[in-house]
Each structure stands twice: as C-alpha cells, then as structure tokens.
XYZ file of C-alpha atoms in Angstrom:
269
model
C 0.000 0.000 0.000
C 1.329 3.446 -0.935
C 1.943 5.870 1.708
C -0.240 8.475 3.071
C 0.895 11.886 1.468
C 0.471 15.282 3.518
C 0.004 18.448 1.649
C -0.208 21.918 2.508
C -1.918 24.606 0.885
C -1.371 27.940 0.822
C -3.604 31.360 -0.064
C -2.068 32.350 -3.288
C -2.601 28.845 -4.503
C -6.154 28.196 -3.328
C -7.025 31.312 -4.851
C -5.867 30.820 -8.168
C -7.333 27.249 -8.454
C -10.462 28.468 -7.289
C -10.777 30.805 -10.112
C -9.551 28.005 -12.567
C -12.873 26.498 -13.384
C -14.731 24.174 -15.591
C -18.041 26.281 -14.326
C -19.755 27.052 -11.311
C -19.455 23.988 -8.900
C -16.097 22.534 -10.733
C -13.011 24.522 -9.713
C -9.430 22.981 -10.283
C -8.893 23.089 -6.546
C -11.560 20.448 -6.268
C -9.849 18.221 -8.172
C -6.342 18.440 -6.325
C -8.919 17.431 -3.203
C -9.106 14.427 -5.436
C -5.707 13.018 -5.493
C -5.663 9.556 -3.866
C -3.819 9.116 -0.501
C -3.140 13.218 0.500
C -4.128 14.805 3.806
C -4.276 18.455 3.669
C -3.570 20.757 5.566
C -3.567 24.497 6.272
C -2.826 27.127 8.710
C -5.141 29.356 10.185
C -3.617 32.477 9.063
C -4.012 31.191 5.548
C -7.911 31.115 6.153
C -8.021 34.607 7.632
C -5.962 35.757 4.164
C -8.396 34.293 1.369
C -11.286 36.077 3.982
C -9.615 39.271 3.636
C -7.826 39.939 0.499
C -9.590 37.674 -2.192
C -12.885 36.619 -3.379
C -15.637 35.195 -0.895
C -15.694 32.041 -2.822
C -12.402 31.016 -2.080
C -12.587 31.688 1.374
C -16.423 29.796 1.569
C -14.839 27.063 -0.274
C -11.911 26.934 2.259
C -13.921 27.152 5.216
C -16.439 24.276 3.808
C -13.669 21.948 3.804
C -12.195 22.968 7.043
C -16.069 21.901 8.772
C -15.887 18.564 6.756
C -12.445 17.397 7.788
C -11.072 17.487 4.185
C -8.555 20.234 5.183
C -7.051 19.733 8.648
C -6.257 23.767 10.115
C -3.706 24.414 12.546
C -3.484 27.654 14.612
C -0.146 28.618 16.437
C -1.827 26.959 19.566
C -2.220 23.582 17.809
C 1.430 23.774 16.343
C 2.647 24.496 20.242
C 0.209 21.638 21.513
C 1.603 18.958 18.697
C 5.061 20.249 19.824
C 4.280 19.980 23.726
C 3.108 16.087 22.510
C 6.562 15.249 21.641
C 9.207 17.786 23.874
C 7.118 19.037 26.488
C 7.951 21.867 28.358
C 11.158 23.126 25.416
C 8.038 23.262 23.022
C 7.951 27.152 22.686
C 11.659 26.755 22.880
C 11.373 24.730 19.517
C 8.854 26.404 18.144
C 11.026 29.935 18.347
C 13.880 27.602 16.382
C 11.090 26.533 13.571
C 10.027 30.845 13.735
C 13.620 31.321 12.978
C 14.144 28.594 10.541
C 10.726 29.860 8.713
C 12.065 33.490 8.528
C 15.648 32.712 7.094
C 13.632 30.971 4.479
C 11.630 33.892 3.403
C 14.346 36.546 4.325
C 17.477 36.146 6.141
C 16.504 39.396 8.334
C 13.021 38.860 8.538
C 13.745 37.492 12.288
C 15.875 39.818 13.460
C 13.462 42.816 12.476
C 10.570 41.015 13.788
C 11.230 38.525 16.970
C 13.895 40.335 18.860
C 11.451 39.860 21.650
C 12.321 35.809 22.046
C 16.420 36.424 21.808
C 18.076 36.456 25.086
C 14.775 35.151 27.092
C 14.452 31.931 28.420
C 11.580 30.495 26.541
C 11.400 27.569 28.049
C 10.115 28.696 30.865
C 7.523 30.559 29.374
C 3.879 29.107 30.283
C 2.083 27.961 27.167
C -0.402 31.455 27.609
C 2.544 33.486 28.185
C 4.165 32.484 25.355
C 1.250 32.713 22.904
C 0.545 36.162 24.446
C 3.895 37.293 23.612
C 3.963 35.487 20.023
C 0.548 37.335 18.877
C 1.744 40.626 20.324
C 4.853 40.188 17.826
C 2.800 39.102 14.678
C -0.028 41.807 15.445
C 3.139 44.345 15.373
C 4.074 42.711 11.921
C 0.455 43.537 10.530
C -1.613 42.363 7.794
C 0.345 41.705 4.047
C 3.876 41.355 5.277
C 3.867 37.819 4.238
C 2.790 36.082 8.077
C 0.881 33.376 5.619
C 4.170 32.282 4.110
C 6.439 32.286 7.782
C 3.049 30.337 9.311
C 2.899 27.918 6.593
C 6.350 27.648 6.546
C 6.394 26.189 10.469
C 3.441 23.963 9.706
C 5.582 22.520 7.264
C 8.638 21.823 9.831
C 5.851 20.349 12.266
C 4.717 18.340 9.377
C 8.363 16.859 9.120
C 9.104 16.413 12.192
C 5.418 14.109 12.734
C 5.400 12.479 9.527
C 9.467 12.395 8.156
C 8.668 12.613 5.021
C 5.787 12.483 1.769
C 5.206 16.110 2.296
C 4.240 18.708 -0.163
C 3.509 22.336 -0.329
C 0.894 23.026 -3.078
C 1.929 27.079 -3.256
C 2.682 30.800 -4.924
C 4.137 30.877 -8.264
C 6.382 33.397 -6.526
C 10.154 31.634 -7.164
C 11.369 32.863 -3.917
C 8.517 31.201 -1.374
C 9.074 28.206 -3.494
C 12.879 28.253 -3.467
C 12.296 29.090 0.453
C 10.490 25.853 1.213
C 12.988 24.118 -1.120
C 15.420 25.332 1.519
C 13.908 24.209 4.497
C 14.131 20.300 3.118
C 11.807 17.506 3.547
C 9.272 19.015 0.962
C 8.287 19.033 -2.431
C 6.412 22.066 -4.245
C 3.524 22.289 -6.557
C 2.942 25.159 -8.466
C -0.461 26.081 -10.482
C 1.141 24.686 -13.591
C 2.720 21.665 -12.048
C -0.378 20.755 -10.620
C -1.654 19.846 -14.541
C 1.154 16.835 -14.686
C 0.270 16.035 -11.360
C -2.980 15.459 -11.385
C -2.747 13.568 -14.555
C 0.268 11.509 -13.239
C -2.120 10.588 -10.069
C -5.206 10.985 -10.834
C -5.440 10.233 -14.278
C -6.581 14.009 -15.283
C -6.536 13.140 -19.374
C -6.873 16.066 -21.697
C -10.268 15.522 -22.597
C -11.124 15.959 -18.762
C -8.481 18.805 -18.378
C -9.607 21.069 -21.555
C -11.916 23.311 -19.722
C -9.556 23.833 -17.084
C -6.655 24.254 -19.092
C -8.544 27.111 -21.051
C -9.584 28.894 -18.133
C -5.838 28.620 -16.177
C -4.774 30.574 -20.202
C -7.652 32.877 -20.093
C -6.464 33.594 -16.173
C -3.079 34.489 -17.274
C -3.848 36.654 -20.672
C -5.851 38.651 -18.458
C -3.145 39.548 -16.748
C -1.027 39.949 -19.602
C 1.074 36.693 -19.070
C 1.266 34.771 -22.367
C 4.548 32.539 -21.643
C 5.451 29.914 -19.053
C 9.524 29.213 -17.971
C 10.354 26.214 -18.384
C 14.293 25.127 -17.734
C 15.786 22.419 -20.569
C 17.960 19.507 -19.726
C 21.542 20.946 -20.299
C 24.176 20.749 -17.331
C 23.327 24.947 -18.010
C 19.795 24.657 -16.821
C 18.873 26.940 -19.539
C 15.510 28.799 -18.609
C 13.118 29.414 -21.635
C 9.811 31.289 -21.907
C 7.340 29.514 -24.131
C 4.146 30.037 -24.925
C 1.055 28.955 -22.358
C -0.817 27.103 -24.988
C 2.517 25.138 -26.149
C 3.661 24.514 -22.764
C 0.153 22.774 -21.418
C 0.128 21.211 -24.855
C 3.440 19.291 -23.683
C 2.197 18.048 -20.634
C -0.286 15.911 -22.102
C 2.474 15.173 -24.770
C 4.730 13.947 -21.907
C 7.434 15.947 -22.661
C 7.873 17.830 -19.608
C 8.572 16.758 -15.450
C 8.039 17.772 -12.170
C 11.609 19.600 -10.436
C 11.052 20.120 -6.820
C 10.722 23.545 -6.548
C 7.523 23.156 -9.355
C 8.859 24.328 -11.522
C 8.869 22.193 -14.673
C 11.823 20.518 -17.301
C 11.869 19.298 -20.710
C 12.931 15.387 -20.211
C-alpha cells in the first residue's frame, strides 16, 4: 500500500485554483482534493488571508472543507500543543527555532526585524499562555500583508516533518522565492499552479479531454493579466531557462514531454 501523502496549501494557490474552473461547482482546486492518498492541511492564518484579500468564494470554499475534515487547520496553539506532545515543556523553545528557521527561508533578516522579543529570554520557561501572548503581540506588530501566511505555513511545514518524516508537499505561490524558500527548508516538495496539470494527470489520471476546460480557463487567467509565456528550464548541465508560450507549454504536458523539479517548476525530459 502506498503511503499516506500530507500536503499543505497555501492562499495564493487556493485562490488561483479556485478561479480556474470548468463552471460554477467545478473549480481545479476540487480536483487536487481528489488526489488519492493526501491529507491536507492548512494554517489558520491562511484562512483569515483568502477572507480578507480575495474573493468570498475562495474563502467559503476553504472554510467548507475545514467543517468537513477534508482540510485539517492548525493555529499557532495547535502547532505548540503537537510540539508539547513530543518535547514538552522546550516546546515554545522549539517552536522559536522553527520561527527562525521559517524566517531565514523567506528573508534572512526577517527574524531579526521582527522577533527580537524571544532572543536572550528563556523560553522555556515561558507558560504555554505566556508564550502565545507574547507570540501574537509580535505578529499583530508585523500587521496584515507582510507575508505572516508564508512564515506560518512555513512552520506547519517543519511540524509536518518532524510528525510524519517525510511524503510532504507544499501546493503554493508561483512566486520563485517562497518556493525556493520551502525548497530550503528540506523535507518538501512544491507544486505550483502549472505543475499541478502533470500532477494530477500523473495521479489521478486528469486526461486532456477531462483537463480542456480547465486548461482554457488557467490561459484565459493568465492573458488577463497579460502573461502569455510559461519558464520552463531544458535539460543541459546549463539549466537553460526558456519562456514559451502557455498554450505550447500545457500542450506538452499531455504530450509527456515535460517533469516535475522540486521547486515546481517544470523541465523538458
């Protein structure tokens, strides 16, 4: 039997696959919910992001799954009670050591500027309100849109690791830099919007005749915002990077010409 895969998802990507749709009730996203043998999860901040900054169906959509159990959501109070589980009283200790680790990912002074508050203390004696008290007071001072859905996911992905080893994958932005970032941290593949096309019809089968509505919505998507080419890197020891066109490079991945790299970004075999 295969293993169990775990799978985070993150605002930027829910939104975008919400809005990729074959009509009303079929949105890409709910085939990715598809994929055989995935858990998925998400952090809370991620929900409170699609609720403030994109459309309402998104964030219903989110929420819907959330109340079923499809999409398992952590706040920073169930990362710190999963971490108590395993190292008891050091589990704010840790969980400043996955902040820090989460920040270097996105920005190597994105700490420092941020969480001065937990160098120098002794944070394992913190009590587990304390500690939260003093964590919230720090991300409130941060604000909304300075990224806190990217450092949040980034320590649900750590807790992921350290619970489940490995199998874990980070369905994300098409920003390079989050997904080099998670790259970084180790133990995780990505999935981009347009490596979620091979995926789904590497494991679920997705043929073109299923994936033609989709696909012309995900081009419509990007002409709208004036993006008519895709990079994709060839197979040189160079790692050439190309731009071609959207329509040529979804064309290829039903032609089984292209693969999955793990930062999702995709390769000419």
């Amino acid at each position: 039997m295969s293993k169990d895969k775990y799978a985070l998802l993150d605002t930027d990507f829910i939104s975008k696959m919400y809005s990729i749709e074959k009509d009303a009730d079929n949105h890409l996203i709910d085939r990715i919910m598809e994929l055989p043998q995935y858990q998925f999860y998400c952090h809370n901040q991620i929900r409170e992001e699609l609720g403030r900054h994109h459309a309402s169906g998104a964030a219903e959509w989110l929420k819907e799954k959330i109340s079923r159990g499809r999409i398992t959501c952590y706040s920073d109070e169930d990362i710190l009670n999963e971490l108590e589980f395993i190292y008891g009283t050091l589990a704010p200790a840790i969980y400043v050591e996955l902040l820090k680790t989460a920040c270097e990912a996105y920005r190597t002074d994105y700490y420092y500027q941020n969480f001065k508050c937990f160098e120098n203390s002794d944070n394992q004696n913190f009590s587990k309100k304390d500690f939260l008290g003093k964590l919230n007071k720090a991300y409130d001072k941060i604000g909304m849109g300075y990224n806190l859905g990217e450092i949040k996911t980034y320590i649900l992905l750590q807790m992921l690791t350290l619970l489940y080893g490995e199998q874990i994958f980070v369905f994300c932005s098409d920003d390079r830099n989050a997904r080099n970032g998670i790259v970084s941290i180790g133990g995780a593949r990505c999935v981009s919007v347009l490596s979620s096309f091979l995926r789904l019809k590497k494991e679920r089968n997705f043929q073109l005749e299923d994936a033609s509505p989709y696909i012309q919505s995900w081009i419509n998507f990007c002409k709208e915002r004036h993006q008519l080419t895709f990079r994709i890197q060839d197979n040189s020891k160079e790692k050439r990077i190309y731009k071609v066109s959207c329509e040529q490079v979804m064309r290829e991945i039903y032609e089984e010409k292209l693969e999955e790299l793990m930062t999702g970004n995709l390769r000419y075999k």
